[in-house]
XYZ file of C-alpha atoms in Angstrom:
775
model
C -15.322 -2.827 3.589
C -12.930 -0.011 4.612
C -11.990 3.191 3.321
C -8.884 3.291 1.269
C -8.067 6.388 3.669
C -8.306 4.240 7.387
C -4.910 2.913 6.271
C -3.889 5.863 6.834
C -5.577 7.011 10.036
C -3.275 10.103 10.492
C -3.647 11.933 8.232
C -5.666 15.032 8.130
C -8.839 15.743 6.475
C -7.846 18.956 4.683
C -5.953 18.504 2.141
C -4.854 20.586 -0.559
C -6.660 20.807 -3.704
C -5.035 20.170 -7.236
C -3.554 23.021 -8.506
C -1.789 21.219 -11.656
C -3.213 18.320 -14.171
C -3.291 14.439 -14.044
C -0.129 13.322 -15.438
C -1.283 9.343 -15.654
C 1.658 7.427 -16.514
C 1.016 3.370 -18.199
C 2.950 1.272 -19.954
C 0.648 1.819 -22.739
C -1.618 4.736 -23.801
C -5.623 3.406 -23.560
C -5.545 2.391 -27.349
C -4.384 -0.034 -29.780
C -3.618 2.725 -32.963
C -3.848 1.505 -37.237
C -2.058 2.068 -39.805
C -3.845 2.402 -43.140
C -2.727 4.060 -46.171
C -2.098 7.303 -44.857
C -4.442 7.923 -41.907
C -4.671 6.907 -38.298
C -7.184 4.837 -36.865
C -7.241 4.136 -33.127
C -9.089 1.397 -31.299
C -9.405 1.700 -26.905
C -7.462 -1.166 -26.417
C -7.752 -4.260 -25.104
C -7.133 -5.528 -21.638
C -6.487 -3.502 -18.144
C -10.565 -1.843 -18.679
C -10.728 -1.651 -15.190
C -7.133 0.860 -14.861
C -8.165 2.639 -18.051
C -11.264 3.437 -16.982
C -10.550 4.681 -13.119
C -8.219 7.005 -14.487
C -11.056 8.089 -17.684
C -12.933 9.061 -14.574
C -10.164 11.481 -13.424
C -11.089 13.599 -16.425
C -14.341 14.577 -15.206
C -12.785 16.504 -12.630
C -9.925 17.171 -13.697
C -7.637 18.032 -16.286
C -5.318 15.320 -17.170
C -2.400 13.406 -19.364
C -1.810 10.417 -20.364
C 2.014 8.757 -20.497
C 2.501 5.637 -22.479
C 4.024 3.711 -24.501
C 1.792 3.459 -27.940
C 2.022 -0.351 -27.832
C 2.644 -2.523 -31.266
C 1.184 -0.173 -34.561
C -0.536 -2.309 -36.956
C -0.518 -1.666 -40.809
C -3.283 -1.874 -43.062
C -3.344 -3.076 -46.714
C -6.431 -1.510 -46.763
C -9.381 -0.665 -44.461
C -11.029 -3.473 -45.340
C -8.479 -5.321 -45.295
C -8.096 -8.829 -42.314
C -4.342 -8.963 -41.503
C -2.123 -6.734 -40.388
C 1.404 -7.305 -40.391
C 3.582 -4.763 -37.476
C 5.060 -1.482 -38.336
C 8.902 -1.379 -37.079
C 9.485 1.304 -37.379
C 8.475 5.206 -37.761
C 8.956 8.391 -39.401
C 9.464 11.851 -37.708
C 7.051 12.962 -39.953
C 4.663 10.372 -38.769
C 5.319 10.361 -35.223
C 4.296 14.013 -35.467
C 1.517 13.702 -36.621
C 0.224 10.724 -34.444
C 1.591 12.622 -31.355
C -0.089 16.010 -32.327
C -3.678 13.881 -32.780
C -3.837 12.423 -29.755
C -2.591 15.816 -27.584
C -5.709 17.293 -29.548
C -8.088 14.428 -29.576
C -7.753 12.360 -26.076
C -4.717 14.635 -24.050
C -2.313 11.797 -24.769
C 1.279 12.038 -25.748
C 2.987 8.625 -26.866
C 6.337 7.311 -26.764
C 7.703 6.130 -29.265
C 10.128 2.828 -28.753
C 11.869 0.665 -30.385
C 11.663 -2.902 -31.224
C 15.012 -3.643 -29.284
C 13.902 -1.477 -26.377
C 10.339 -3.404 -26.392
C 12.233 -6.280 -26.691
C 14.426 -6.230 -23.446
C 12.295 -4.009 -21.429
C 8.475 -5.815 -21.538
C 9.417 -8.874 -23.308
C 12.774 -9.420 -20.829
C 12.821 -8.032 -17.892
C 8.865 -7.454 -17.223
C 7.279 -11.371 -18.601
C 10.604 -13.475 -17.608
C 12.056 -11.850 -14.091
C 9.081 -9.216 -13.124
C 5.873 -10.845 -13.288
C 7.242 -14.480 -12.750
C 8.734 -13.125 -9.365
C 5.908 -11.403 -8.735
C 3.538 -14.159 -8.649
C 5.630 -16.211 -6.858
C 6.939 -18.268 -9.490
C 11.236 -18.488 -8.461
C 12.806 -19.288 -12.687
C 14.126 -22.328 -13.252
C 16.658 -22.194 -15.511
C 19.813 -19.653 -14.230
C 22.562 -18.505 -16.280
C 26.000 -16.879 -16.271
C 23.810 -12.867 -15.839
C 24.055 -11.612 -19.411
C 21.159 -12.585 -20.439
C 19.551 -10.288 -17.350
C 22.086 -7.522 -18.071
C 21.400 -6.677 -20.962
C 17.310 -7.252 -20.620
C 18.161 -5.152 -16.928
C 19.832 -2.638 -18.756
C 16.831 -2.524 -20.776
C 14.557 -2.509 -18.456
C 16.105 0.605 -16.663
C 16.475 2.978 -19.726
C 13.330 2.148 -20.991
C 12.267 3.648 -17.728
C 14.057 6.807 -17.828
C 12.431 7.419 -21.009
C 8.999 7.292 -19.317
C 11.136 9.779 -17.237
C 12.266 11.994 -19.093
C 9.377 12.180 -20.694
C 7.331 12.766 -17.735
C 10.029 16.226 -16.525
C 9.396 17.340 -20.404
C 4.897 17.855 -20.146
C 5.700 18.897 -15.869
C 4.406 21.795 -15.222
C 3.941 22.777 -11.021
C 1.402 21.528 -9.218
C 0.893 18.553 -11.335
C 0.147 15.285 -9.894
C 2.645 12.087 -11.329
C 0.725 8.944 -11.317
C 2.506 6.016 -12.026
C 1.002 2.058 -12.544
C 2.355 -1.481 -12.838
C 4.964 -2.979 -12.852
C 6.767 -2.399 -16.021
C 7.770 1.316 -14.112
C 8.642 0.645 -10.592
C 12.105 2.543 -11.462
C 10.105 6.082 -12.812
C 8.943 7.535 -9.227
C 13.115 7.654 -7.553
C 13.888 8.579 -11.274
C 11.614 11.605 -11.546
C 12.356 12.689 -7.868
C 15.719 12.587 -8.687
C 14.765 15.735 -11.343
C 12.030 16.762 -9.573
C 12.509 16.878 -5.551
C 9.029 18.817 -4.590
C 7.511 16.844 -7.379
C 3.342 15.289 -6.446
C 4.552 11.173 -7.367
C 2.310 8.280 -6.710
C 2.179 4.875 -7.761
C 0.347 2.237 -7.723
C 0.673 -1.475 -8.357
C -1.488 -3.597 -10.082
C 0.404 -6.633 -9.941
C 0.927 -8.752 -6.177
C 3.458 -8.421 -4.456
C 5.499 -11.133 -3.408
C 6.431 -12.623 0.285
C 9.972 -10.799 1.361
C 11.538 -14.068 1.309
C 10.427 -14.292 -2.227
C 11.149 -9.700 -3.169
C 14.466 -10.815 -2.096
C 15.216 -13.216 -4.230
C 15.504 -10.590 -7.594
C 19.222 -9.811 -7.514
C 18.428 -6.158 -8.015
C 15.717 -5.441 -5.302
C 18.117 -2.400 -4.079
C 17.095 -0.925 -7.591
C 13.313 -1.537 -7.912
C 12.739 -0.765 -4.328
C 14.342 2.112 -4.854
C 12.829 3.442 -7.045
C 9.408 2.496 -5.808
C 10.603 4.521 -2.504
C 10.872 7.846 -4.838
C 7.042 8.162 -4.747
C 4.884 9.318 -1.644
C 2.006 6.739 -1.920
C 2.641 3.378 -3.032
C -0.929 1.781 -3.391
C -1.839 -1.660 -3.526
C -4.555 -4.112 -4.070
C -4.747 -5.804 -0.877
C -3.580 -5.403 2.343
C -1.101 -8.482 2.814
C -0.210 -6.685 -0.108
C 1.181 -3.347 1.846
C 2.619 -5.238 4.945
C 4.893 -7.219 2.089
C 5.893 -4.537 0.582
C 6.632 -2.634 3.971
C 8.287 -5.973 4.438
C 10.857 -5.920 1.926
C 12.007 -2.092 2.350
C 12.384 -2.576 6.361
C 14.915 -6.389 5.820
C 16.634 -4.830 2.430
C 17.423 -1.811 3.500
C 17.044 -1.166 7.586
C 14.394 1.432 6.924
C 12.410 2.532 10.132
C 8.649 1.558 9.192
C 4.832 2.102 10.284
C 2.233 0.418 9.002
C 1.156 3.951 7.107
C 4.733 3.666 5.521
C 8.276 3.813 5.385
C 10.387 6.541 6.083
C 13.227 5.713 3.540
C 15.771 7.731 5.740
C 14.536 11.573 4.685
C 11.479 10.539 2.724
C 8.158 9.668 3.965
C 6.833 6.787 1.183
C 2.940 6.587 2.634
C 1.958 2.897 1.668
C -1.801 1.940 1.630
C -4.424 -0.258 -0.065
C -7.042 0.866 -3.098
C -8.539 -2.925 -4.575
C -9.341 -2.097 -7.866
C -13.288 -1.659 -9.137
C -14.971 -2.041 -12.790
C -16.264 0.708 -14.335
C -20.409 -0.516 -13.539
C -22.373 1.774 -15.927
C -20.880 0.666 -18.800
C -21.010 -3.023 -18.076
C -24.866 -2.691 -17.107
C -25.598 -0.790 -20.932
C -23.726 -3.374 -22.697
C -25.247 -6.849 -20.461
C -28.755 -5.165 -21.344
C -27.871 -4.582 -25.223
C -29.695 -6.310 -27.851
C -26.586 -8.881 -29.341
C -25.981 -9.877 -25.848
C -29.830 -10.805 -24.739
C -30.173 -12.962 -28.715
C -26.563 -14.293 -27.475
C -27.999 -15.503 -24.033
C -31.325 -16.808 -25.707
C -29.212 -18.814 -28.361
C -26.849 -19.907 -25.788
C -29.590 -21.455 -23.489
C -31.059 -23.086 -26.648
C -28.051 -25.204 -27.234
C -27.321 -26.252 -23.719
C -31.438 -27.119 -22.271
C -31.592 -27.765 -19.343
C -28.081 -28.537 -18.459
C -26.183 -26.424 -15.347
C -23.777 -23.958 -16.657
C -20.768 -23.167 -15.485
C -18.499 -20.799 -16.548
C -15.290 -19.435 -16.221
C -13.077 -17.468 -18.117
C -8.863 -16.244 -17.171
C -5.602 -15.984 -19.306
C -4.368 -18.808 -20.069
C -1.349 -18.218 -18.127
C 0.922 -20.410 -14.685
C -1.081 -18.135 -12.373
C -5.312 -18.451 -13.591
C -5.609 -21.958 -12.352
C -7.056 -23.771 -15.528
C -5.323 -27.135 -14.853
C -6.821 -27.048 -10.647
C -10.403 -26.030 -12.799
C -10.180 -28.342 -14.843
C -8.761 -31.462 -12.184
C -11.169 -30.326 -9.249
C -14.151 -30.492 -12.217
C -13.604 -34.098 -12.991
C -13.200 -34.742 -9.388
C -16.628 -32.814 -9.837
C -17.297 -35.892 -11.998
C -16.550 -38.211 -10.081
C -17.368 -37.299 -6.842
C -20.762 -36.239 -8.076
C -22.483 -38.887 -10.530
C -25.643 -37.881 -10.220
C -24.551 -34.419 -11.993
C -23.428 -36.129 -14.818
C -25.499 -35.240 -18.211
C -26.907 -32.427 -16.272
C -23.547 -29.616 -15.909
C -21.505 -28.126 -18.474
C -17.646 -25.971 -17.978
C -17.970 -23.463 -20.215
C -14.126 -22.108 -20.126
C -13.337 -19.752 -22.008
C -8.252 -18.802 -22.162
C -6.685 -16.459 -24.444
C -3.338 -15.394 -24.672
C -0.315 -15.295 -26.752
C 2.939 -15.923 -23.757
C 6.330 -18.436 -25.203
C 4.639 -20.968 -22.625
C 1.849 -20.882 -23.518
C 1.354 -23.361 -26.056
C 2.479 -25.819 -24.017
C 0.286 -24.753 -21.391
C -3.017 -25.073 -23.840
C -1.474 -28.194 -25.104
C -1.704 -29.279 -22.085
C -4.890 -27.754 -20.782
C -6.714 -29.796 -24.414
C -5.687 -32.851 -23.486
C -6.963 -32.773 -20.089
C -10.739 -31.413 -21.487
C -10.323 -34.610 -24.413
C -9.444 -36.763 -21.057
C -12.478 -35.501 -19.481
C -15.279 -35.478 -22.545
C -13.118 -39.009 -23.457
C -14.239 -39.880 -19.309
C -17.498 -38.741 -19.068
C -18.705 -37.006 -21.885
C -21.193 -39.182 -24.356
C -22.705 -39.166 -28.248
C -24.715 -36.620 -27.594
C -23.226 -35.108 -24.377
C -20.538 -32.604 -23.860
C -19.074 -32.241 -20.620
C -16.830 -29.673 -21.239
C -16.899 -27.488 -23.863
C -13.138 -25.091 -24.250
C -12.701 -22.638 -26.387
C -9.322 -20.771 -27.116
C -9.649 -17.570 -28.755
C -10.877 -14.198 -27.303
C -13.712 -13.556 -26.727
C -16.098 -10.266 -28.340
C -17.648 -8.400 -24.472
C -20.734 -9.450 -25.953
C -20.282 -13.220 -26.504
C -19.010 -12.565 -22.587
C -21.124 -11.396 -21.327
C -24.303 -12.912 -22.164
C -22.186 -16.197 -20.910
C -21.217 -14.296 -17.610
C -25.148 -13.328 -17.291
C -26.810 -16.876 -18.702
C -24.210 -19.127 -16.584
C -25.925 -20.939 -13.917
C -22.438 -20.305 -11.250
C -19.258 -19.010 -11.845
C -15.721 -20.609 -10.854
C -12.263 -18.440 -10.886
C -9.675 -19.970 -9.616
C -6.342 -18.397 -9.767
C -3.233 -19.719 -8.053
C -2.610 -15.963 -7.373
C -3.668 -12.675 -9.498
C -4.018 -9.309 -8.808
C -6.630 -8.314 -8.771
C -9.471 -11.134 -10.988
C -11.907 -8.688 -12.623
C -14.459 -10.938 -14.578
C -15.458 -11.520 -10.779
C -16.677 -8.493 -10.927
C -18.647 -8.638 -13.953
C -19.508 -12.121 -13.192
C -21.597 -10.620 -10.169
C -23.032 -7.380 -12.507
C -24.615 -9.605 -15.326
C -26.153 -11.998 -12.435
C -28.497 -9.149 -11.410
C -31.741 -11.435 -12.475
C -30.282 -14.889 -11.956
C -27.835 -15.004 -8.760
C -26.054 -17.070 -9.760
C -22.974 -18.279 -6.881
C -19.532 -17.179 -7.073
C -16.442 -20.324 -6.814
C -13.676 -17.558 -6.085
C -9.992 -18.700 -5.195
C -9.117 -17.875 -2.387
C -5.927 -16.394 -3.116
C -7.071 -13.541 -5.238
C -7.392 -9.657 -4.671
C -10.825 -9.701 -4.727
C -11.065 -12.071 -2.644
C -10.340 -9.994 0.756
C -13.536 -7.526 -0.490
C -15.707 -10.297 -1.969
C -16.504 -12.749 1.304
C -19.863 -13.554 -0.322
C -18.462 -15.558 -2.639
C -18.068 -19.777 -1.936
C -13.988 -19.228 -0.950
C -11.737 -22.138 -2.683
C -8.218 -23.183 -2.193
C -7.597 -24.253 -5.709
C -5.159 -27.012 -4.908
C -7.756 -28.821 -2.451
C -9.416 -30.884 -5.900
C -11.995 -32.534 -3.724
C -12.915 -29.310 -1.326
C -13.763 -27.188 -4.852
C -15.788 -30.807 -6.342
C -17.760 -29.798 -3.054
C -18.386 -26.147 -3.834
C -19.375 -26.906 -7.582
C -22.077 -28.855 -5.509
C -22.968 -26.292 -2.808
C -23.495 -23.858 -5.452
C -25.250 -26.049 -7.771
C -27.367 -27.258 -5.130
C -28.099 -22.922 -3.189
C -31.274 -21.903 -2.339
C -32.775 -18.870 -4.404
C -32.779 -17.237 -0.533
C -29.420 -17.744 -0.650
C -28.412 -17.130 -3.995
C -30.426 -13.808 -3.512
C -28.750 -12.401 -0.335
C -25.069 -13.789 -0.933
C -25.937 -11.981 -4.112
C -26.934 -8.440 -2.835
C -23.974 -8.367 -0.662
C -21.482 -9.149 -3.250
C -22.900 -6.372 -5.690
C -23.224 -3.533 -3.039
C -19.950 -3.848 -2.584
C -18.573 -4.161 -6.981
C -21.703 -0.746 -7.389
C -19.770 0.714 -4.049
C -16.208 0.574 -5.425
C -15.622 1.266 -8.551
C -13.048 2.254 -10.561
C -13.632 6.091 -10.522
C -13.750 4.411 -6.689
C -11.072 3.484 -6.996
C -8.997 6.689 -8.794
C -10.493 9.124 -6.343
C -10.015 6.879 -3.468
C -5.971 7.458 -4.437
C -5.760 10.366 -6.047
C -7.548 11.750 -2.405
C -4.717 10.162 0.106
C -1.937 10.811 -1.963
C -2.750 14.562 -1.953
C -3.344 14.182 1.950
C -0.173 12.163 2.028
C 1.978 14.558 0.590
C -0.234 18.106 3.171
C 1.353 15.108 5.872
C 4.500 14.827 3.782
C 4.946 19.413 3.613
C 3.391 20.249 7.394
C 6.583 18.243 8.326
C 9.259 18.818 6.276
C 11.828 21.562 6.900
C 11.869 22.504 10.292
C 13.190 25.777 10.947
C 16.521 25.800 13.858
C 14.803 28.024 17.136
C 15.737 31.290 18.158
C 16.217 31.480 21.397
C 15.714 35.597 21.406
C 12.586 34.428 20.191
C 11.484 31.907 22.087
C 11.930 34.191 25.455
C 10.404 37.023 23.957
C 6.874 34.799 23.772
C 7.910 33.660 27.224
C 7.621 36.953 28.789
C 4.923 37.700 27.029
C 2.439 35.065 28.279
C 0.639 35.118 31.561
C 0.216 31.040 31.749
C 2.485 28.465 30.750
C 2.728 24.910 29.878
C 6.436 23.533 29.738
C 6.888 19.911 28.652
C 9.928 18.802 28.315
C 11.253 14.401 27.347
C 14.257 13.998 29.488
C 16.902 11.252 27.871
C 18.477 13.451 24.572
C 16.857 16.061 25.559
C 17.628 17.084 29.175
C 20.302 14.994 29.725
C 22.577 13.380 26.838
C 21.679 10.005 25.763
C 23.784 7.181 27.531
C 24.863 3.450 26.592
C 24.014 2.614 30.686
C 20.631 3.454 30.858
C 21.932 4.669 35.105
C 24.216 6.525 34.071
C 22.287 8.877 32.685
C 22.357 11.994 35.455
C 21.287 15.419 34.876
C 23.248 17.928 33.466
C 24.624 20.464 36.291
C 23.329 23.983 34.229
C 19.691 21.858 33.566
C 18.890 21.497 37.038
C 19.316 25.223 37.336
C 17.590 25.834 34.777
C 14.530 23.667 35.516
C 14.882 24.613 39.305
C 14.386 28.634 37.999
C 11.563 27.047 35.872
C 9.387 26.188 38.104
C 9.920 28.666 40.415
C 8.027 30.757 38.502
C 4.157 30.717 39.982
C 3.203 31.478 35.949
C 4.579 28.174 34.895
C 3.298 24.507 35.420
C 6.623 22.246 34.550
C 6.568 19.322 33.328
C 9.321 15.905 32.250
C 7.214 14.045 30.459
C 10.186 10.515 29.922
C 10.266 7.231 29.829
C 11.757 6.844 32.926
C 9.763 4.212 35.445
C 9.180 6.295 38.359
C 12.365 5.911 40.420
C 14.325 6.693 38.170
C 12.874 9.662 38.093
C 11.989 10.823 41.386
C 15.850 10.391 42.157
C 16.756 12.612 39.923
C 14.017 15.136 39.834
C 11.765 15.230 42.847
C 13.597 17.098 44.759
C 12.422 19.641 42.528
C 10.084 21.647 44.112
C 7.039 22.766 41.669
C 7.663 19.963 38.768
C 5.064 17.617 37.490
C 5.981 14.224 36.641
C 5.069 11.389 34.092
C 6.966 8.320 33.570
C 6.468 5.542 31.026
C 5.549 7.366 28.144
C 2.522 8.777 30.555
C 1.482 6.137 31.717
C 2.148 7.295 35.793
C 2.070 10.936 36.809
C 3.109 12.505 39.629
C 1.391 16.521 40.030
C 3.507 19.732 41.334
C 3.698 19.672 45.637
C 2.954 15.916 45.458
C 4.430 12.738 46.526
C 1.649 10.623 45.108
C 2.017 8.838 42.180
C -0.850 7.533 39.863
C -1.370 5.162 38.244
C -3.122 5.074 34.987
C -3.942 2.030 33.293
C -4.797 0.414 36.710
C -8.033 -0.260 34.928
C -5.674 -1.880 31.330
C -4.895 -5.609 31.189
C -1.499 -6.692 31.091
C -2.108 -9.606 30.078
C 0.268 -8.918 26.424
C 3.461 -8.933 28.682
C 3.864 -12.745 28.704
C 4.090 -13.053 25.113
C 5.702 -10.262 24.140
C 8.268 -10.976 27.137
C 9.071 -14.367 25.020
C 9.215 -12.817 22.158
C 12.265 -9.825 23.673
C 14.319 -12.991 25.645
C 14.666 -14.202 22.290
C 15.990 -11.281 20.986
C 18.470 -11.204 22.806
C 19.168 -14.343 23.318
C 20.921 -14.045 19.819
C 21.491 -10.468 20.003
C 25.227 -10.261 22.569
C 24.309 -6.841 23.905
C 21.279 -6.688 24.032
C 18.919 -6.462 27.421
C 14.834 -6.143 28.870
C 13.718 -2.558 30.451
C 10.870 -4.092 33.311
C 8.442 -1.828 33.900
C 5.624 -1.582 34.793
C 2.780 -0.667 32.195
C 5.515 -1.473 29.606
C 8.915 -3.569 28.255
C 11.373 -2.062 26.670
C 14.372 -4.115 24.535
C 17.663 -2.248 24.586
C 20.420 -2.898 22.272
C 23.026 0.441 22.129
C 25.417 -1.957 23.298
C 24.967 -4.446 20.869
C 27.275 -4.818 17.251
C 24.933 -1.487 15.923
C 24.177 -2.851 11.709
C 23.721 -6.196 13.479
C 21.578 -4.744 16.009
C 19.286 -2.589 13.557
C 19.112 -5.181 11.722
C 17.835 -7.853 14.842
C 14.857 -4.586 16.106
C 14.254 -4.993 12.283
C 12.995 -8.892 12.867
C 12.111 -9.092 16.744
C 9.155 -5.226 14.944
C 8.261 -7.179 12.753
C 7.944 -10.646 14.660
C 5.680 -8.088 17.575
C 3.637 -6.368 14.600
C 2.996 -10.328 12.885
C 2.462 -11.967 16.532
C 1.430 -9.745 19.012
C -0.445 -6.370 17.326
C -3.187 -8.021 15.491
C -4.055 -9.211 18.283
C -3.769 -7.469 21.189
C -3.808 -3.620 22.613
C -1.113 -2.408 22.613
C 1.969 -0.452 20.233
C 5.268 -1.218 19.586
C 7.789 1.957 19.396
C 11.018 2.213 18.107
C 13.000 4.552 20.116
C 16.651 5.881 19.832
C 18.295 2.045 19.904
C 14.901 0.111 21.663
C 12.471 -1.132 21.438
C 9.439 -0.725 23.322
C 5.750 -2.176 23.334
C 3.160 -0.543 25.742
C -0.929 -0.480 25.508
C -1.995 1.683 23.156
C -4.727 3.937 24.657
C -1.829 5.396 26.565
C 1.303 7.930 25.433
C 2.989 11.050 26.118
C 0.217 13.157 23.398
C -2.023 11.912 26.121
C -0.796 13.817 28.900
C -0.656 16.148 27.405
C -3.946 16.401 26.477
C -4.976 15.972 30.165
C -2.555 18.983 31.119
C -4.478 21.120 28.467
C -7.724 20.216 28.916
C -7.651 21.620 33.094
C -5.604 25.056 32.134
C -5.643 27.759 29.787
C -3.079 27.940 28.302
C -0.867 31.390 26.263
C 2.789 29.473 26.243
C 2.797 25.932 25.583
C 6.320 24.223 24.704
C 7.208 20.627 24.481
C 10.206 19.244 24.005
C 11.033 15.818 22.436
C 14.182 13.856 20.684
C 12.536 10.928 19.282
C 9.041 9.608 17.555
C 7.287 9.179 21.366
C 7.390 12.417 21.420
C 5.226 12.600 18.659
C 2.898 11.852 20.091
C 3.690 15.103 22.535
C 3.425 17.240 19.347
C 0.975 15.733 17.786
C -1.673 16.685 20.692
C -0.816 20.206 20.631
C -0.798 20.608 16.912
C -5.158 20.243 16.964
C -5.490 22.288 20.483
C -7.906 24.270 18.821
C -7.542 27.880 21.303
C -3.032 28.617 20.727
C -2.366 30.097 17.762
C 0.827 29.659 15.865
C 2.883 31.953 17.717
C 2.134 30.381 21.128
C 2.924 26.779 20.460
C 6.354 26.043 20.235
C 6.915 21.708 19.893
C 10.945 21.179 19.022
C 12.101 18.164 17.733
C 15.930 17.422 19.219
C 18.924 16.268 17.417
C 16.806 16.332 13.813
C 18.211 17.635 10.459
C 16.064 20.237 8.841
C 14.710 17.692 6.587
C 13.115 15.368 9.214
C 10.242 13.893 9.303
C 8.525 15.580 12.235
C 5.893 17.295 13.062
C 7.663 20.170 15.403
C 7.398 23.239 14.479
C 10.882 23.514 15.447
C 13.693 21.684 16.323
C 17.611 22.672 17.716
C 20.364 20.814 17.586
C 21.725 18.855 20.699
C 20.667 19.065 23.950
C 22.413 21.650 25.418
C 21.083 23.795 22.784
C 17.588 23.007 25.245
C 19.361 23.769 28.663
C 20.560 27.633 26.673
C 16.438 27.504 25.847
C 15.596 26.735 29.672
C 18.402 29.941 30.819
C 16.617 31.690 28.338
C 14.144 32.074 29.202
C 14.896 32.068 32.561
C 16.716 34.429 33.068
C 19.998 33.148 33.402
C 21.678 33.940 30.230
């Protein structure tokens, strides 16, 4: 399993310490509230145990605050009463008492919502719009939109209440961590009020592909809400890719595998698979009550193999598929009849669950009627909430566990099962569509829609040798014990801090003062000056061949090259012929073409190919894709270079060209990047594909390694030049006042690794002239 921070490879290892608290914002606080007489009692909330355990673990190291809705508050007539009624309204005095108690004892700030808000937000928009969509279930019942509008207004209003409470509790230095699809608007709402706040968002649910998500009428509002965060986390890499792809397609934002540039605010995206509290599960499974119940279950099913399943009863948990596959197993493998029992535990109380429960009951009755007898019942279905000791007894005594969800964020039952099987080593049969599947490759992976394949997996699990069981179990156990709920929470906070450090490094780039640069230049003994060409030394033109060098730039460049203290290089994306034509006559200039693929040293006429040992076989695939988009984008064209290929769309319709570029970029990332050692550079009105090992930063690294300089200037105007700036910042012997990385044409809040900025090409030329003594 990869470490979570693998997914943000550009982050520095240094991180800013938390000098405030961590404010966790979840849909509900982790306690169920009961009111008996005049006293309040709190019990741990059922469900979302992994999330609450991870959040709780942060308290060991940091001050935390937990904000969430109270959930339904139940009233008991007496402490002995078993039935309870929902409290519809709470008086202001009771709210104050309860809030004080929660804050004092548990550092919780409760949000009180009226039943109308809950109906519109949770029961309405969350459960009828977002939850089905995130689980790939499109809505069937189209309406005139009035109900959806009402529910959306409730969703937005409730998110605003959460954001208001966060802002009210916020102190400088705090970190805000928002959880799940109930609160997707909160990051942007908080960002509006607190522009410098440090905000993380973790989506526990799956995130669908862009084709599905774009069906949501309020897709832009939801995505903008999420992009207000500094870091958005998902359970699996595919969910992260879906989110980035959706933002690219809906907004046309520039994206990288690390995140999305949302126009002045970079939102990092990462993958953080959640775990469980292994110490708690270990304690509970070894408890005496669990051992007693295990013995009772073993006696009840003496001589039988036990397969266990535990799911919520909803459309995506695959209970129907599981039962159909179990029937297929009994049909295809008759030798197991009367020898195997499936114990299926379900709970859930959604509006659809009663229909589903009826259907499940019918299938169970059919299987038991067909394959059962007076002495033997093959399927036992229990539709109620089981106590934790019963659950852990079942998971511990089972010979195999069967999890067949057709779509699931992160199925923690599979993790609990592995912890409970430390003695028996029973195999885990796991749907490939669960979020857990990517981390648990030693399980028996199944497609829940393939009943014959699932039946075969059940047979394989029951016949598996003890050696193979142990081998698979130990691999799974190692993953479960190392990727705990605590590890998940700490990993997220660590990467959030790192991504904030990167953003803060890259923000608010000051304008370069020519006089200051000239003063440092004149004081230096050895100088390295590196310039991009297009957009830096010469203005960008619609036709690349029209970008001839301005006369005043040539004069300043010649003067700088004539100074023996200087090494002057032009590091461009242009090919060798163009650079020779425009700049080759200048004595003492160094040239690098095609973003670092070729070099020509000063006072030399020979070009060195730095990529001659690199396989260029990838070009055919890239040309096919670029040709496809050129044919469909009027005004675009392909530029062939020896070591790279560029697709230009400067002459195309601006909006359509940018849209096609996003589509082309997605196509390249999915079809080419995953299997070939190349990368896509998003330039100004172009896409370039080049080998990953070659970039402008490598040229700067080579030059800095050859000699000691006490003044280095790197100037550029687009993403390809960030490699130079990044490499310059990593040079150990240079101080900040000896490094002049300059971004051309950037606004002060544009994310760049450059330390300085100038507004246009003429500012670069004027700075060169000032240093050369021409001004």
